[in-house]
Coordinates of C-alpha atoms in Angstrom, one line a residue:
Chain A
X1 CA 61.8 86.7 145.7
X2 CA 61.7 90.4 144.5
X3 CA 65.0 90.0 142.8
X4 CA 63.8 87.6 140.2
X5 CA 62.4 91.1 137.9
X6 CA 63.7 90.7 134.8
X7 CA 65.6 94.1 135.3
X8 CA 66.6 93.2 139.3
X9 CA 70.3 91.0 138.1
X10 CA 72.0 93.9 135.9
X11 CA 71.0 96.6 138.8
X12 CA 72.6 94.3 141.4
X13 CA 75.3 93.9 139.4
X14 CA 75.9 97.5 138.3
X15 CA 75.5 98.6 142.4
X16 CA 78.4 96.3 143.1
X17 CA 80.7 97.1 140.3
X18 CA 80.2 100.6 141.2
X19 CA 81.2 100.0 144.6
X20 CA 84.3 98.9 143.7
X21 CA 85.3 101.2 141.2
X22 CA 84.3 103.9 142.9
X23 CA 87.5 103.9 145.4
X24 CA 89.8 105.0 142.2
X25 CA 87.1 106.5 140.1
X26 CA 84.7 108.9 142.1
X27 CA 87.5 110.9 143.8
X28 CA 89.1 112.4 141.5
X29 CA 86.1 113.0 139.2
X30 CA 82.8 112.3 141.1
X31 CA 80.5 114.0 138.6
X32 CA 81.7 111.4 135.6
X33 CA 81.4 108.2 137.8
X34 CA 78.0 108.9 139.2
X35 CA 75.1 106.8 137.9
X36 CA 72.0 108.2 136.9
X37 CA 69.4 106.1 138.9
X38 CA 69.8 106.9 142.7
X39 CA 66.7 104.1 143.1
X40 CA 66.3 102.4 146.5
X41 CA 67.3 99.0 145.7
X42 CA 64.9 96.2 146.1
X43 CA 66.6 93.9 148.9
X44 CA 67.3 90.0 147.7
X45 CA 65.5 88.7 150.9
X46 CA 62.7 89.8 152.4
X47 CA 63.3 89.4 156.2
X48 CA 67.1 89.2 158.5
X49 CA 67.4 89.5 161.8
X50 CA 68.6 92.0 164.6
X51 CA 72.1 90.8 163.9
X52 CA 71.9 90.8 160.2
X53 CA 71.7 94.8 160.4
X54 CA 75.3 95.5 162.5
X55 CA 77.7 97.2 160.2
X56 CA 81.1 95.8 160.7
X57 CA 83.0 98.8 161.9
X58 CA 79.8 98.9 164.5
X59 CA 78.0 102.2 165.4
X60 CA 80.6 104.3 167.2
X61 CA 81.7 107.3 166.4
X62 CA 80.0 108.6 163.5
X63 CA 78.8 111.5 163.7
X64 CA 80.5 114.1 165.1
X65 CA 80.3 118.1 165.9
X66 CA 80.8 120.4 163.3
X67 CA 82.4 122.9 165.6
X68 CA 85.2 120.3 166.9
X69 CA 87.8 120.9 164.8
X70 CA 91.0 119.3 166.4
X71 CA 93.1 120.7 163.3
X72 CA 94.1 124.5 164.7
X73 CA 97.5 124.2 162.9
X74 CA 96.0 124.3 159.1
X75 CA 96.8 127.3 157.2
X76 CA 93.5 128.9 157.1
X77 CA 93.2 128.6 161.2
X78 CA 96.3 129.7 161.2
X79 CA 96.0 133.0 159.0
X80 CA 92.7 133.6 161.2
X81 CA 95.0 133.5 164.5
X82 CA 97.4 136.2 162.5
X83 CA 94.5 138.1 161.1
X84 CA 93.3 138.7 164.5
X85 CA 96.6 139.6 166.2
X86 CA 96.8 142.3 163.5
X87 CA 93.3 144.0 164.2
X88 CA 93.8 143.8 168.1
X89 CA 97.0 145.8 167.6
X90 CA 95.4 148.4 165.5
Chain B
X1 CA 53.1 71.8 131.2
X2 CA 52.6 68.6 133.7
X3 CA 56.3 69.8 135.1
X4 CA 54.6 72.9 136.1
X5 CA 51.3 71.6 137.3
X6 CA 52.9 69.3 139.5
X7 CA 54.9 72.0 141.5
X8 CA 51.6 74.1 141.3
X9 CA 50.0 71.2 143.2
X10 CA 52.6 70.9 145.6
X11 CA 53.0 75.0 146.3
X12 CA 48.3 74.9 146.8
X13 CA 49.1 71.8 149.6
X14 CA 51.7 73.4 151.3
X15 CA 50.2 76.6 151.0
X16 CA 53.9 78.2 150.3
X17 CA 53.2 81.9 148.7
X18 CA 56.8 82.3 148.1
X19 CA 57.5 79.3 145.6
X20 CA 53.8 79.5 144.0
X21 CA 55.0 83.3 143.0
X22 CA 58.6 81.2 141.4
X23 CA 56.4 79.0 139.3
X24 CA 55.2 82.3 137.6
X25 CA 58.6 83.8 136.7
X26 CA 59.6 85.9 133.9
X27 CA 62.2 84.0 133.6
X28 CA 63.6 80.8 132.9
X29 CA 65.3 78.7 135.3
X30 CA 68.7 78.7 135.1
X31 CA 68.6 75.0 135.9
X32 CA 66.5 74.7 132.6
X33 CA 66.7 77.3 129.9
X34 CA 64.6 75.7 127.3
X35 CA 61.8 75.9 130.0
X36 CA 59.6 78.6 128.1
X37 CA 60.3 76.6 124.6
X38 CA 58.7 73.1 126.6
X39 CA 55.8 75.4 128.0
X40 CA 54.6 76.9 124.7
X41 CA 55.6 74.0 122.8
X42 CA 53.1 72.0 125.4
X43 CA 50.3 73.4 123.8
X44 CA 48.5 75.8 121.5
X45 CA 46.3 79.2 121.4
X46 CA 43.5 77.5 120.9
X47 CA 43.4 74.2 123.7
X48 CA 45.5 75.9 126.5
X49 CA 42.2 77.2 128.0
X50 CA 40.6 73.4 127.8
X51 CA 44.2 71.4 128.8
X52 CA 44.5 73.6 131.8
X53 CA 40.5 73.2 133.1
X54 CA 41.2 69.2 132.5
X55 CA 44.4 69.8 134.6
X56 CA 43.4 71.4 137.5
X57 CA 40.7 68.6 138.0
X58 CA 40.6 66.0 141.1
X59 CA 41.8 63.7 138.7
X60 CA 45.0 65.4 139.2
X61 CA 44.7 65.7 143.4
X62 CA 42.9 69.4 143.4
X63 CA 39.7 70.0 145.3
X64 CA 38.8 73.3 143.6
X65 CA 35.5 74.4 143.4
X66 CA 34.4 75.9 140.0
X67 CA 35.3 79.4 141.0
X68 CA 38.4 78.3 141.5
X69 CA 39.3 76.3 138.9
X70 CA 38.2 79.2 136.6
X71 CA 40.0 81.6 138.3
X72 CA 43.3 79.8 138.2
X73 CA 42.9 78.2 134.4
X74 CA 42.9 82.1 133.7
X75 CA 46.1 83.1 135.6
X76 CA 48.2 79.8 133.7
X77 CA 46.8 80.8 130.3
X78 CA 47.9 84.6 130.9
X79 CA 50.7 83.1 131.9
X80 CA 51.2 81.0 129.0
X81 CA 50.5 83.7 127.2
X82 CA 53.0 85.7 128.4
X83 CA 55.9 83.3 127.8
X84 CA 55.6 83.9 124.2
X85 CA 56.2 87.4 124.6
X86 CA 59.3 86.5 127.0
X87 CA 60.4 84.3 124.2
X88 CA 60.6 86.5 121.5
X89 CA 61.9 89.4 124.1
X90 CA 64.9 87.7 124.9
X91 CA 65.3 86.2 121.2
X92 CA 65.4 89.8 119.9
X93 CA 67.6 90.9 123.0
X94 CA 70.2 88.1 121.7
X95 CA 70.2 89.2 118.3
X96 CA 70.4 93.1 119.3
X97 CA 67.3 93.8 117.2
X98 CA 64.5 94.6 119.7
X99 CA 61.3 95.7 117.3
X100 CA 59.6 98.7 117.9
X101 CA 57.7 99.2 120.6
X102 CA 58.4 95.4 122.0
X103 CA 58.6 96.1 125.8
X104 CA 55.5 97.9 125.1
X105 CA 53.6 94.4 124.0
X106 CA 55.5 92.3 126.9
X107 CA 54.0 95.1 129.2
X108 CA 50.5 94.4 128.1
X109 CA 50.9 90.7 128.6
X110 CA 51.9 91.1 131.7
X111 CA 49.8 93.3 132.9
X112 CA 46.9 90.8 131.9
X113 CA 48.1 88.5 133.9
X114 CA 48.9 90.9 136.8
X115 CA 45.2 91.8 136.4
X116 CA 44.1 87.9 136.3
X117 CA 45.3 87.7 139.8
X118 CA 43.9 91.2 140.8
X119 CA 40.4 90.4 140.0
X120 CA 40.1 87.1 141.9
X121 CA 42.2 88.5 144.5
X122 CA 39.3 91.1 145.2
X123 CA 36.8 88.4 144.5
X124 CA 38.7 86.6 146.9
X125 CA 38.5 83.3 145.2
X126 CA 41.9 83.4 144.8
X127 CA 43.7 83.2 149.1
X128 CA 45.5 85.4 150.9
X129 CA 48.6 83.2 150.8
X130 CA 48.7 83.7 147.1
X131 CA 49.7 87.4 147.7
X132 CA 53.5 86.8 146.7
X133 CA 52.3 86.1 143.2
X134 CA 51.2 89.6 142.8
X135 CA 54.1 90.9 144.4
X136 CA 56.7 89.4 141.8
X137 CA 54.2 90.4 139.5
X138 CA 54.0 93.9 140.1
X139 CA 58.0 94.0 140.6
X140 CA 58.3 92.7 137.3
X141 CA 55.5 94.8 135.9
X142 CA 57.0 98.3 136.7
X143 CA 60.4 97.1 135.0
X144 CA 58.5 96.3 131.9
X145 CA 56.6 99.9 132.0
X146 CA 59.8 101.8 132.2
X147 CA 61.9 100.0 130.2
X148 CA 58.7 100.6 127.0
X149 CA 58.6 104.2 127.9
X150 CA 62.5 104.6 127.5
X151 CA 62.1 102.6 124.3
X152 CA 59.1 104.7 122.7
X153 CA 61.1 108.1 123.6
X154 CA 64.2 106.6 122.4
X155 CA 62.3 105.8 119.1
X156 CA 60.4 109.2 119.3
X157 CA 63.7 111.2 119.9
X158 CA 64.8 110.0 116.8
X159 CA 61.9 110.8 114.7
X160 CA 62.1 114.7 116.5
X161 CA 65.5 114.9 115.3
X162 CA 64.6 114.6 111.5
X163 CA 61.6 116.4 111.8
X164 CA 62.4 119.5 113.6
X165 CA 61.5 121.1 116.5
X166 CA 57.5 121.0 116.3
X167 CA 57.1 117.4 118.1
X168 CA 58.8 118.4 121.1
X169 CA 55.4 118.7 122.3
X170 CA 54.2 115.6 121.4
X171 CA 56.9 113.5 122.8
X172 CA 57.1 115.4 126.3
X173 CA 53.7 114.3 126.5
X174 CA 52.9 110.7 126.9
X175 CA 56.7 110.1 128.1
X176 CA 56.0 107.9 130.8
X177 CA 52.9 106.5 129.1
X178 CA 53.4 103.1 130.3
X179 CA 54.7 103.9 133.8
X180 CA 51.7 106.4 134.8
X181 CA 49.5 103.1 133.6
X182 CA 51.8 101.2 135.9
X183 CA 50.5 103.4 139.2
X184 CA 46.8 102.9 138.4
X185 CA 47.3 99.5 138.5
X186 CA 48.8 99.7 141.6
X187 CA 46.8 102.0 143.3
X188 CA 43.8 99.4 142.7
X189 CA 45.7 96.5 144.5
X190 CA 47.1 99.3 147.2
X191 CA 43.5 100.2 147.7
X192 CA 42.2 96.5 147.7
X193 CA 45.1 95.8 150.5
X194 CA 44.1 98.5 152.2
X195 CA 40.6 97.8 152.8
X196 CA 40.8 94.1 153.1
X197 CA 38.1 92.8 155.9
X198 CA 39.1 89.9 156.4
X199 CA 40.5 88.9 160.0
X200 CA 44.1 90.2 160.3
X201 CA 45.5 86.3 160.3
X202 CA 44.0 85.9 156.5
X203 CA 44.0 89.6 155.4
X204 CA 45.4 91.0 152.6
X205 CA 46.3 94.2 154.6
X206 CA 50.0 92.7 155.2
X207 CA 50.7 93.2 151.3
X208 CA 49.7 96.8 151.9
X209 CA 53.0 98.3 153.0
X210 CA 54.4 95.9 150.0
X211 CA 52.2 98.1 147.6
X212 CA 53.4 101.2 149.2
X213 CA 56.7 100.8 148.3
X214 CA 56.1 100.1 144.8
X215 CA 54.2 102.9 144.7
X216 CA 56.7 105.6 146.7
X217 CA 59.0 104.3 144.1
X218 CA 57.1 104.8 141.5
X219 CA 55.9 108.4 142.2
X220 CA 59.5 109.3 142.6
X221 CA 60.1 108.2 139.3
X222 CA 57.4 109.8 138.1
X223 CA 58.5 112.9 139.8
X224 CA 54.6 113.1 141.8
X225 CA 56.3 112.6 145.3
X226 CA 53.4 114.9 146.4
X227 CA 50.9 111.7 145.3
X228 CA 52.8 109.8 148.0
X229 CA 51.3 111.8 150.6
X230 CA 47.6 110.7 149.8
X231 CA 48.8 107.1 149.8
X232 CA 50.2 107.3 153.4
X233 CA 47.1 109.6 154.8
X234 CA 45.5 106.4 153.9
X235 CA 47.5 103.9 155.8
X236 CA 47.3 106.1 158.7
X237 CA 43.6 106.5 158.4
X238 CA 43.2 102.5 159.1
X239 CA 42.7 101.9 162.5
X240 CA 42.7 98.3 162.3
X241 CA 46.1 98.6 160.1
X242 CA 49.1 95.8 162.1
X243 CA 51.6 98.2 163.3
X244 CA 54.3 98.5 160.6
X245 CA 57.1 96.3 163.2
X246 CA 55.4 93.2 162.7
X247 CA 55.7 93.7 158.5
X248 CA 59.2 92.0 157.6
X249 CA 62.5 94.1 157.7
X250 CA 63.0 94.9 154.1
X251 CA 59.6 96.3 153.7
X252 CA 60.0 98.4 156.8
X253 CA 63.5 99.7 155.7
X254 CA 61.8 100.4 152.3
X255 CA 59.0 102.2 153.6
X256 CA 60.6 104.2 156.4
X257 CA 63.5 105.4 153.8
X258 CA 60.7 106.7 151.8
X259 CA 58.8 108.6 154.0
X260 CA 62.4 110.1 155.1
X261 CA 63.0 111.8 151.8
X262 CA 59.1 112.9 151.7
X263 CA 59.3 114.7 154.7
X264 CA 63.0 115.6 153.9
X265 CA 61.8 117.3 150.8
X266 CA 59.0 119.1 152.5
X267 CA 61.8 120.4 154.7
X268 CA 60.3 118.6 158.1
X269 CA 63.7 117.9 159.3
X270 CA 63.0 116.5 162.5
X271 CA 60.4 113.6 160.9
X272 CA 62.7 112.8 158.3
X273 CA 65.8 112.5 160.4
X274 CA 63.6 110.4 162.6
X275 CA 62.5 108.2 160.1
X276 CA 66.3 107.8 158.1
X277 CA 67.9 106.8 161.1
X278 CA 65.3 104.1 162.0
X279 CA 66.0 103.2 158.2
X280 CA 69.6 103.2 158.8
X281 CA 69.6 101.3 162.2
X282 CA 67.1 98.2 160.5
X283 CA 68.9 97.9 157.1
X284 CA 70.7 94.8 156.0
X285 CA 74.2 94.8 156.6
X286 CA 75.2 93.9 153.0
X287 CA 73.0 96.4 151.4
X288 CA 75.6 98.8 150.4
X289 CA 74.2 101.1 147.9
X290 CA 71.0 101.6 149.9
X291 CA 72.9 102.6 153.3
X292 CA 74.5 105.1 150.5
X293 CA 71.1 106.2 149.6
X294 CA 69.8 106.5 153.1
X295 CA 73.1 108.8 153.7
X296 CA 72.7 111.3 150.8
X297 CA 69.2 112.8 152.9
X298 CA 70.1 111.8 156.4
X299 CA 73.8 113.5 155.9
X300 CA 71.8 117.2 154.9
X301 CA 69.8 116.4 157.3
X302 CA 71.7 116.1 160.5
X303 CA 73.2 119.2 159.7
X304 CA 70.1 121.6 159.8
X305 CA 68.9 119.7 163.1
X306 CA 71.8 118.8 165.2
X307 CA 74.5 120.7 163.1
X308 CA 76.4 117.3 163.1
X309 CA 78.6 116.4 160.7
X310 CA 79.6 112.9 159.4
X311 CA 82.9 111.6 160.5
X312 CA 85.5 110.2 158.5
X313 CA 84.5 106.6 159.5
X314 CA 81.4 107.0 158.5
X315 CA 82.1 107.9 155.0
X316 CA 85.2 106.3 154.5
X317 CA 83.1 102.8 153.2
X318 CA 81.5 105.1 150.6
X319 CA 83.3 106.8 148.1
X320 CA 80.6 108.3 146.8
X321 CA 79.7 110.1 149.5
X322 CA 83.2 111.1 150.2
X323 CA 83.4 113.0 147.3
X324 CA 79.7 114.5 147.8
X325 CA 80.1 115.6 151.2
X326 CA 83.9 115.4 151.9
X327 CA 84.8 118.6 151.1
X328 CA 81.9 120.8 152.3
X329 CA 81.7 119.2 155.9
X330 CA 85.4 119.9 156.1
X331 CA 85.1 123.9 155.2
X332 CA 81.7 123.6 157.9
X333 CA 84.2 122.6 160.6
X334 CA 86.8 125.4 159.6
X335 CA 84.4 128.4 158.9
X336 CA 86.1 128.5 155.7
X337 CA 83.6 130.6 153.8
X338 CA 85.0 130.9 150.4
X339 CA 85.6 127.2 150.7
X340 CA 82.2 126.6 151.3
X341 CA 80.8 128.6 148.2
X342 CA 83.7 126.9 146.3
X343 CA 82.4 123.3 147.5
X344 CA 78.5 124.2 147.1
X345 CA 79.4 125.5 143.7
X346 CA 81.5 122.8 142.8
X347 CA 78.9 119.7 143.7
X348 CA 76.0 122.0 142.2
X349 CA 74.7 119.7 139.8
X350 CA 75.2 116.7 141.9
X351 CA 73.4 118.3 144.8
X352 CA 70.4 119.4 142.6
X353 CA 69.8 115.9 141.1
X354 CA 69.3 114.8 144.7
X355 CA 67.5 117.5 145.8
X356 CA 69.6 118.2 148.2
X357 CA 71.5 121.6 147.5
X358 CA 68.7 124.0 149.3
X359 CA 70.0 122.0 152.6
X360 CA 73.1 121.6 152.1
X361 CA 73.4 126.0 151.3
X362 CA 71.8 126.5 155.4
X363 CA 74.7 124.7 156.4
X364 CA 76.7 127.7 155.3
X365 CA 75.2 129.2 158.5
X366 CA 77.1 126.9 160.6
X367 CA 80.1 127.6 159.0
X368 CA 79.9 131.0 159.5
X369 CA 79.0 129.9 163.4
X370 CA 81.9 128.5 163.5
X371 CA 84.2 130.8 162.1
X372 CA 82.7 133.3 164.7
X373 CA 83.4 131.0 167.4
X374 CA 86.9 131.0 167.0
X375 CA 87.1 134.4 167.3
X376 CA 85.5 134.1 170.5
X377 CA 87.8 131.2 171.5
X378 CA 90.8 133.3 170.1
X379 CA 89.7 136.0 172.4
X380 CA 90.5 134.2 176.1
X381 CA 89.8 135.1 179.4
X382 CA 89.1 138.4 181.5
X383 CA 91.8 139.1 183.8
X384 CA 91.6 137.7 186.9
X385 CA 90.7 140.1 189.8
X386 CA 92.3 140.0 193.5
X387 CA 91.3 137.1 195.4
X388 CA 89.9 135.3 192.0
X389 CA 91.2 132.1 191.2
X390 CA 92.0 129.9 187.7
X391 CA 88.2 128.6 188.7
X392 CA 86.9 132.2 188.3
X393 CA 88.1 132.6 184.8
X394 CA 85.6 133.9 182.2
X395 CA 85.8 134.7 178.5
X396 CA 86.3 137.5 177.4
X397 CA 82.5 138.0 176.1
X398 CA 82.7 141.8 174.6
X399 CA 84.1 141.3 170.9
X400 CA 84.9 144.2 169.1
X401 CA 82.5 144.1 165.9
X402 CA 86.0 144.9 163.8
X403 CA 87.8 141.1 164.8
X404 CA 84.2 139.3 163.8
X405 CA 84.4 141.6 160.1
X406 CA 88.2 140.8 159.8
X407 CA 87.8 136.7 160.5
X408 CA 84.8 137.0 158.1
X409 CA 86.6 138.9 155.3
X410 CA 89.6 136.4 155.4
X411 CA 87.1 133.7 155.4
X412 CA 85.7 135.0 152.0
X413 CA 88.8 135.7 150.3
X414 CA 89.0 137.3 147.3
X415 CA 85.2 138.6 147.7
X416 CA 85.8 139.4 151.7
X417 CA 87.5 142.5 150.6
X418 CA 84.3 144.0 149.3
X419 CA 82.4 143.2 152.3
X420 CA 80.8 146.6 154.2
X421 CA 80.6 147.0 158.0
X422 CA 76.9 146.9 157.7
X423 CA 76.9 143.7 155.9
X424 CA 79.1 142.6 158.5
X425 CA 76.7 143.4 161.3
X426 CA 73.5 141.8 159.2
X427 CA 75.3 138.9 159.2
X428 CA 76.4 138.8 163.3
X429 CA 72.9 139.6 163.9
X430 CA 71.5 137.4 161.5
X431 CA 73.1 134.6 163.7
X432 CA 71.6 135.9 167.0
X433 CA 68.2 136.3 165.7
X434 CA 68.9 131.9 164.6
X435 CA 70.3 131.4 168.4
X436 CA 73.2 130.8 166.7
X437 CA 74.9 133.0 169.0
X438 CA 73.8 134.5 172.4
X439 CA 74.2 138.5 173.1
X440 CA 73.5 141.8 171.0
X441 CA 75.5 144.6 169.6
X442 CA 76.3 147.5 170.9
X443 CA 76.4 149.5 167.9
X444 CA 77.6 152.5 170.0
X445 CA 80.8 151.0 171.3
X446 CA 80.8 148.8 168.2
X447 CA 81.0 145.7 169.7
X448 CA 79.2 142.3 170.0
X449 CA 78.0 141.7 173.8
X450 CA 77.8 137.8 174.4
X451 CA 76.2 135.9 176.8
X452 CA 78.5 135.4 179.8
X453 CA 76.7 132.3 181.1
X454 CA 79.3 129.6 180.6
X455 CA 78.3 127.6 177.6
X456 CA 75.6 129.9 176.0
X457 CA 77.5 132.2 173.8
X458 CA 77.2 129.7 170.7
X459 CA 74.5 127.7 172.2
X460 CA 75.0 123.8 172.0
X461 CA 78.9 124.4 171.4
X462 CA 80.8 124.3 174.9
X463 CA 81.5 127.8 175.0

């Protein structure tokens, strides 16, 4: 019902073409590819139920701490590990 | 016109909101795109008023009352009205010559016959099950208003560029003419939602949080999101208001989004995070671009009150967001300081649009938590004492305030090398007075005492 606005067809359409373009486009140059209007979109219908709101890759895992980082072998924690060897010698 | 009249009869027996508000489209059906030619050609200024009294008789199976009949012979002939403007708009659209100032004029028409329906909606003459009609209405309206205000600066942009720079002025007033005229109309059906009397199974009061919406949108267009906050101080103030669960899921979504990024911008963490995950958890499945929009705020968000960060399966369906918040979250979870500037720096424009780089800038906190808590980590147990066993073992918790400066000068590369010692203890005390970290320094033996309770050192961490 709220999609029938005379501007509500060309927004739908322009959210779903930037969905797809956005796997090639937005990572190498997100600034370029972003729209300009970050509007809530209207939704096409006006009720769903419980099920109707599951993502398909469910709700686990998310979000996660910002201190767990399993990666202690990247350069940077790496250099750290050296760095401190260095000033524990001294 | 007897096409329409008939459906109109049908819509008033069933009493079926939802298809009454289709009969009063801006557009044509697909199914029949010579509709609007038929309906104008039907009749003529100066007899639709009289054809649609004579329609809307018992003749033709209606048992309005006077009132009534008045009231709805209004609404059509708006309506009729209107289709000539809808007419010539889309005839001008196809021929790529829209006239000056056109949206403005479909604007007007429309918002006579958005006003039709207001004023015997307050009179009540017309029901409460017409309510949809205004909804579409309204919907429509607003995309009128702002498509005429980007026309008349489009057309007033190009008369500043040959006349120089005294009409800047002018045309930064008046901008969003049509849209600011948009939110008064609004604001009189909000208010006449609101304050409905009637008992809650007839009351208007369920197209209150529909209003809302429109309007939250509309004062973030506008750039008033402080207006907003009147508008819900109103809602709250009705007692007799149906809790917002039993309004339908889109408008709940809608409306919990936008009180997210109000209390978001006002820097209430805790209520907005509240609010975006409800908004989150109720959303349609299939509404892509506004679970993106719902994770630009509640993304920031998380981070000030949990510290959390996104994972990778999260943001791996949007793109977008990968490339907003990809980098950062990674240089958060390393304590890569100079990575962090590099990232805030980088997504700078991006992060202002939103309004969310003042956020995103406190996470640089956590990243400097964390860098300090692999030093810690990196520092590992107290010797074990006679008679202690592997259960006994303790970190080490007394850090000399020299391995915390040299982690944070790697941290900040090239600019780490001008960092002082006393800069370096603002900042480790900085993070004790946030309970960041636990313990004090010991500026004598120039070292950083932490907590030895297991757990407390970086409070919330493990350690």
């Amino acid at each position: 019902m709220a999609a029938s606005g005379p501007g509500a067809a060309s927004t739908t359409k322009a959210g779903a073409s930037d969905a797809k373009d956005g796997d090639t486009k937005d990572v190498q140059k997100p600034i370029a590819a972003l729209e300009e209007d970050d509007e809530f979109e209207d939704f096409p219908v006006q009720d769903w139920t419980e099920e109707d709101t599951q993502l398909p890759g469910g709700n686990t895992h998310l979000w996660e701490e910002s201190w767990d980082d399993d990666d202690t072998n990247d350069e940077f924690s790496v250099q750290l590990k050296e760095e401190l060897k260095r000033v524990g010698k001294k | 016109m007897d096409r329409i009249i008939g459906r109109f009869h049908q819509c008033v027996a069933e009493e079926n909101g939802t298809e009454l508000a289709k009969i009063f489209s801006t557009k044509a059906p697909a199914s029949s795109p010579n509709f609007f030619y038929d309906l104008r050609r039907a009749s003529n200024a100066q007899h639709i008023d009289g054809e649609i009294h004579y329609s809307l008789t018992p003749r033709n199976g209606f048992s309005f009352d006077s009132a009534e009949v008045n009231a709805w012979a209004e609404v059509f002939v708006n309506y009729w009205k209107a289709v000539g403007e809808f007419i010539g708009l889309e005839e001008s659209t196809d021929r790529g010559e829209l006239k000056d100032g056109q949206y403005g004029e479909v604007y007007d028409v429309w918002k006579a016959f958005t006003n039709s329906l207001i004023k015997y909606h307050s009179s009540s003459v017309l029901p409460f099950w017409t309510i949809p009609c205004l909804y579409t209405a309204l919907t429509d309206l607003r995309t009128y208003a702002i498509k005429a205000d980007e026309q008349s600066v489009n057309a007033k942009g190009s008369i500043n560029f040959s006349t120089g720079l005294q009409d800047d002025i002018v045309s930064s007033v008046g901008k969003n003419e049509k849209l600011e005229d948009y939110a008064r109309v609004l604001n009189r059906v909000f208010n006449m939602c609101l304050q409905d009397r009637a008992p809650v199974e007839y009351s208007r009061k369920w197209g209150t949080y529909f209003t809302a919406n429109l309007m939250f949108k509309t004062y973030f267009k506008l750039n008033a999101v402080s207006l907003s906050k009147n508008m819900v101080q109103a809602i709250n103030a009705q007692f007799d208001m149906p809790s917002l669960y039993r309004f339908p899921r889109s408008e709940i979504v809608t409306f919990k989004y936008y009180i997210g990024v109000m209390t978001f911008l006002r820097e209430d963490y805790v209520q907005a995070e509240q609010n975006l995950t409800e908004a989150w958890q109720l959303c349609h499945k299939s509404a892509y671009k506004n679970h993106q929009q719902i994770l630009t705020y509640l993304i920031p968000c998380r981070l000030i009150t949990t510290h959390k960060l996104p994972t990778s399966e999260l943001l791996s369906p949007y793109p977008r967001l990968q490339a907003l918040f990809g980098p950062i979250a990674a240089c958060i979870r390393k304590g890569d300081l100079a990575g962090f500037d590099a990232a805030l720096f980088a997504g700078e424009v991006e992060f202002v649009k939103r309004r969310i780089y003042l956020t995103l800038e406190r996470g640089r906190d956590i990243a400097l938590r964390n860098l300090l808590r692999k030093v810690f980590l990196a520092g590992g147990y107290e010797p074990l004492k006679e008679g202690q066993t592997e259960a006994d073992l303790i970190r080490r918790t007394r850090i000399p305030i020299a391995e915390f400066a040299a982690a944070i000068r790697m941290g900040l590369g090239a600019d780490g090398k001008l960092l002082e010692d006393d800069e370096v203890e603002c900042m480790l005390a900085n993070m004790i007075y946030k309970n960041l970290m636990k313990g004090y320094i010991s500026r004598e033996r120039a070292m950083v005492v932490l907590s030895k309770t297991a757990g407390m050192a970086f409070p919330g961490t493990g350690v």
